[in-house]
Coordinates of C-alpha atoms in Angstrom, one line a residue:
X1 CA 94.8 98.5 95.9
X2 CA 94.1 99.7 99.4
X3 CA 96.5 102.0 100.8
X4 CA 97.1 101.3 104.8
X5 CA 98.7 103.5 107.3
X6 CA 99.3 101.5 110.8
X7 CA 98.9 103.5 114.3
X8 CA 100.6 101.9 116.7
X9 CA 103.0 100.4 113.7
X10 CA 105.9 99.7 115.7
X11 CA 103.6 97.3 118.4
X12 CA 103.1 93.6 118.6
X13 CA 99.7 93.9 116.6
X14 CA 101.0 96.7 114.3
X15 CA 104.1 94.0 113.2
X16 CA 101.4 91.5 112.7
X17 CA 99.2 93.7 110.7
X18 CA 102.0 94.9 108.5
X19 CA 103.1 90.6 108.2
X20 CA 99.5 90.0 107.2
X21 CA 99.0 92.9 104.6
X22 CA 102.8 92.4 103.1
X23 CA 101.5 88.7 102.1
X24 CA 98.4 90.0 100.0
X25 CA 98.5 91.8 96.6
X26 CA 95.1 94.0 97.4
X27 CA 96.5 96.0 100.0
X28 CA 100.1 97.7 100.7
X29 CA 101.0 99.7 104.2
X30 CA 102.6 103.0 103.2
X31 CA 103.1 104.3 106.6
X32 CA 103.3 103.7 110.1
X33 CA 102.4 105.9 113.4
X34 CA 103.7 105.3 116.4
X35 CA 105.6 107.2 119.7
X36 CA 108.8 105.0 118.7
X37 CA 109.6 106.0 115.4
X38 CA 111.9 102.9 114.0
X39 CA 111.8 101.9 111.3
X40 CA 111.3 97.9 110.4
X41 CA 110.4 98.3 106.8
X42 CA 110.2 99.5 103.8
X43 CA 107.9 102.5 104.6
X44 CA 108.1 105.7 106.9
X45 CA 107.1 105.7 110.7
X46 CA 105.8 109.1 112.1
X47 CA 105.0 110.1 115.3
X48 CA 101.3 111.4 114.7
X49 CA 98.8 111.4 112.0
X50 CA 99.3 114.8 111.4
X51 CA 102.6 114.5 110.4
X52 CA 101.7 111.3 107.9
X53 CA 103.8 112.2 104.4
X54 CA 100.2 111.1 102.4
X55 CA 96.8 110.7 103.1
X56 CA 96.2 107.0 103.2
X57 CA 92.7 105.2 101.8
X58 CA 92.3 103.3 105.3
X59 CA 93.8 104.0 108.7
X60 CA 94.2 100.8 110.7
X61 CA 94.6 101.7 115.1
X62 CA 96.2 98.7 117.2
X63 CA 97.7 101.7 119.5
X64 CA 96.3 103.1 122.8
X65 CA 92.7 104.6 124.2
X66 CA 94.6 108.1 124.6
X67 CA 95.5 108.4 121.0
X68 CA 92.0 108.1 120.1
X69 CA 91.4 112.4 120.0
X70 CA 94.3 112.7 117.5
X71 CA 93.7 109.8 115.5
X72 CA 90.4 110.9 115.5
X73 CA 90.5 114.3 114.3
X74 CA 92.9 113.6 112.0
X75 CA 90.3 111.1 110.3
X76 CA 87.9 113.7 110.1
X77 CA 89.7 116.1 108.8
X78 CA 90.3 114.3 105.8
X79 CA 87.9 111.9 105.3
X80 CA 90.2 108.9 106.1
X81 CA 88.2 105.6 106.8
X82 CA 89.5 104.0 110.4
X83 CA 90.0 100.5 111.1
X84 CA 89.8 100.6 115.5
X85 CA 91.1 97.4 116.7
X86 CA 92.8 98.9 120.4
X87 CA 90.3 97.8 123.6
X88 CA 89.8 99.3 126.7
X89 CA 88.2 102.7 125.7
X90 CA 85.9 104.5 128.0
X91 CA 82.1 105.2 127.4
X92 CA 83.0 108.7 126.6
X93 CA 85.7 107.6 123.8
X94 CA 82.9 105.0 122.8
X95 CA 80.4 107.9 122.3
X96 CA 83.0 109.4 120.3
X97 CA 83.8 107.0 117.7
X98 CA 80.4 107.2 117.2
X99 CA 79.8 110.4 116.7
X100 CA 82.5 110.6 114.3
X101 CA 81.1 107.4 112.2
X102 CA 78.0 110.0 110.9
X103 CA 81.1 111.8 109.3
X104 CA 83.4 109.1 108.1
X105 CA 83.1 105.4 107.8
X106 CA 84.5 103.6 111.2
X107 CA 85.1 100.3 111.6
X108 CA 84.7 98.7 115.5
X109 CA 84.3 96.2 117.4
X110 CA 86.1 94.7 120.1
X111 CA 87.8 91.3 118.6
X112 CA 89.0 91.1 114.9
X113 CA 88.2 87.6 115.2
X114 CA 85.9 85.8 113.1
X115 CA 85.6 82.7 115.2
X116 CA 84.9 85.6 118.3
X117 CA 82.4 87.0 116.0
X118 CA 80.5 83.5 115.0
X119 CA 80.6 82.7 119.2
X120 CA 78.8 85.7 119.7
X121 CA 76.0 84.4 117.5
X122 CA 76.3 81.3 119.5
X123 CA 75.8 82.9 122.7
X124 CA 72.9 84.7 121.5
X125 CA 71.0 82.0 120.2
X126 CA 72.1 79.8 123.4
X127 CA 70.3 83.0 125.6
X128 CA 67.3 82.8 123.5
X129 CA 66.7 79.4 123.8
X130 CA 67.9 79.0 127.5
X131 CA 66.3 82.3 129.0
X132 CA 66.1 82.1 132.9
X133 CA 67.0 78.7 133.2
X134 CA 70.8 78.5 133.5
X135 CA 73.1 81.0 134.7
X136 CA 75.6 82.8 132.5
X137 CA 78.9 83.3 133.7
X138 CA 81.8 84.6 131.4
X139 CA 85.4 83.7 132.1
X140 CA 88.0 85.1 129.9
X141 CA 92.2 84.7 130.4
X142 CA 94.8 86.9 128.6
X143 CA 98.9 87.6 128.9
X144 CA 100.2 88.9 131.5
X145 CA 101.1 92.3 129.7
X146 CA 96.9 93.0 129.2
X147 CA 95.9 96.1 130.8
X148 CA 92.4 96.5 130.9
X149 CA 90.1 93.9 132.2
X150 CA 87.7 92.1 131.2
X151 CA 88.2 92.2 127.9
X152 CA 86.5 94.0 125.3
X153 CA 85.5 91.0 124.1
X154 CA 84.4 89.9 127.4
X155 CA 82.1 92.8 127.4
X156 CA 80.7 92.5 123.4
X157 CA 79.4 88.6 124.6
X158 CA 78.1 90.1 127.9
X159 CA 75.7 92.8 126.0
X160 CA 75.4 90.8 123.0
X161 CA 73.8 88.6 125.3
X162 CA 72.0 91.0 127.6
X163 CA 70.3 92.2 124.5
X164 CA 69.1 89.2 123.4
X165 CA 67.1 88.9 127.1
X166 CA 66.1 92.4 127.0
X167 CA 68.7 93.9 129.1
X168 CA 67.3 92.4 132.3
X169 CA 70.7 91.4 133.4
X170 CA 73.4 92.8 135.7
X171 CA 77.2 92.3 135.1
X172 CA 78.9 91.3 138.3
X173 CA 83.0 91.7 138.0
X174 CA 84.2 90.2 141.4
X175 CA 82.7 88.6 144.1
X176 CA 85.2 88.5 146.7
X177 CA 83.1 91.1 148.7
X178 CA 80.1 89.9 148.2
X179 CA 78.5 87.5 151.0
X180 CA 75.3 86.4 149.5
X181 CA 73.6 84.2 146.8
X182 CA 74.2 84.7 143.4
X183 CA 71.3 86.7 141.7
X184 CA 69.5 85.3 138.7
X185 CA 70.0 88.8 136.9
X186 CA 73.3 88.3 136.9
X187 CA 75.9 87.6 134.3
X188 CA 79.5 86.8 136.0
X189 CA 82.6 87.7 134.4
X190 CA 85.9 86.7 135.2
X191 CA 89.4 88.0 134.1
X192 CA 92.8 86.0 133.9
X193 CA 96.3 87.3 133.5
X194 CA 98.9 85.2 132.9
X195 CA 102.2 83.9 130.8
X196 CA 101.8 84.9 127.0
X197 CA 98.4 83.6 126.3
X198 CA 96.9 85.4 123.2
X199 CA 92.8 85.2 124.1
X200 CA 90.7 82.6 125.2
X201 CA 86.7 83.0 126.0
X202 CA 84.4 80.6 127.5
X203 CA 80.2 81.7 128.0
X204 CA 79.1 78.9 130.9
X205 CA 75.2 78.4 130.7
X206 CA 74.9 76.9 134.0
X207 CA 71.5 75.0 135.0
X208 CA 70.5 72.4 137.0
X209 CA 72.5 69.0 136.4
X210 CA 73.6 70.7 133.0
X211 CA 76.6 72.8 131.7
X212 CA 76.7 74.2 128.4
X213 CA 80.2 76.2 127.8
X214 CA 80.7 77.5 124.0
X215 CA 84.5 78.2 123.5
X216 CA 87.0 80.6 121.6
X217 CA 91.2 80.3 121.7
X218 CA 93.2 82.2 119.9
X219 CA 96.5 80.5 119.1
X220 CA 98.2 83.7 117.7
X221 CA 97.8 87.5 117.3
X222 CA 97.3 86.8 113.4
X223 CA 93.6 85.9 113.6
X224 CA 93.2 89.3 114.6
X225 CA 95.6 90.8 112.2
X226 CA 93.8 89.5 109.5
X227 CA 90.4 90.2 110.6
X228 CA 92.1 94.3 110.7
X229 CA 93.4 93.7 107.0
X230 CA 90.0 92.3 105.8
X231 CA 87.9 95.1 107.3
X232 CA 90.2 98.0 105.7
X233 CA 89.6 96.5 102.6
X234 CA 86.0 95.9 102.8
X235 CA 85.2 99.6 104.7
X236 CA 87.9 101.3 101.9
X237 CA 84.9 102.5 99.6
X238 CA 82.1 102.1 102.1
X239 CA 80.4 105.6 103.2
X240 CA 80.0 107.3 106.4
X241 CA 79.0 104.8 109.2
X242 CA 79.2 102.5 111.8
X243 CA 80.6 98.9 111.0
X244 CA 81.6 95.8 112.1
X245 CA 82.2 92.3 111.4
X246 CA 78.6 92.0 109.8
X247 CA 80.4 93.2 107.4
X248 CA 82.9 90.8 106.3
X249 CA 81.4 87.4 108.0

């Protein structure tokens, strides 16, 4: 049995996670952190991770970039496994979780999905094969209630990509400025706010008199959920380190 405490319990993606945990008999949530401290079952909901009534096997985040410090140090100081599933964390948060993954096992990525995860190996593999020959544009569309933009997913295709080719490409976020050709270094990406939809991703390799687009829609917050649930049980016993979906797919 894994023991889960949820930051950012009393959230959209918190409410799913507890849905998708309370349906499985190898996990149970046991406590909740979040600002707003109702409660919406049957287990306690405290404001920080200091003040959590036991130490939990597996800490699962789906709160904000500036809890990271708290949530962080409270992981380290007792060896508590964390789940990340929030976006939109700067490179100096990023170098963070890192750092702390030499102490403790961390698990992150930027989408819980394992479609998300299987189109990144598409992409790849697309880049590889393609190379210079088509253009690579990224287009990604969200709810209206999305902060940060692009994505974080939108980002893990773009350097999943990059990678692939060596890191020879540039990531150009808005054109409106910019009076001139596109570059072939480039990879384009492209952010859409609007109405309530969940997360939907399309990489366009653009050549001449071809268009290859590989897809992803997600039709609920659940997919995501799940893919939270599935890592705190897999990283529960793991040891100190960096994971991500390798480890579940």
């Amino acid at each position: 049995m894994t023991n889960i405490a949820i930051c950012g319990a009393n959230g959209k993606m918190g409410k799913n996670v507890f849905a998708c945990a309370d349906g499985r008999d190898d996990c149970k949530v046991i406590a909740g952190v979040d600002v707003f401290t109702k409660q919406y079952a049957d287990f306690p909901i405290v404001e920080s991770p200091d003040k959590l009534p036991e130490k939990p096997d597996v800490i699962i985040d789906f709160s904000n970039p500036a809890l990271l410090h708290n949530l962080l140090g409270y992981c380290l100081s007792t060896g508590t496994p964390l789940v990340i599933g929030s976006t939109g964390y700067s490179d100096e948060q990023i170098a963070q979780i890192k750092s702390a993954a030499q102490q403790i096992p961390v698990f992150f990525t930027f989408n819980m999905s394992l479609g998300i995860n299987l189109l990144v190996q598409l992409a790849k593999k697309a880049a590889s094969v393609l190379g210079d020959q088509f253009d690579i544009e990224i287009v990604e569309k969200h709810h209206n209630q999305k902060i940060d933009a692009p994505s974080g997913t939108a980002i893990m295709l773009a350097n999943a990509i990059n990678e692939t080719l060596d890191n020879s490409k540039h990531y150009v976020y808005d054109r409106h400025s910019r009076r001139q050709k596109r570059e072939k270094s480039e990879i384009g990406m492209h952010a859409i706010r609007g109405g309530t939809i969940v997360g939907e991703h399309d990489v366009i390799f653009a050549g001449n008199d071809e268009v290859i687009t590989l897809s992803h829609s997600a039709a609920s917050k659940m997919v995501f959920a799940n893919g939270a649930v599935n890592a705190a049980v897999a990283i529960k016993d793991q040891p100190a380190g960096l994971y991500d979906m390798s480890l579940i797919v």
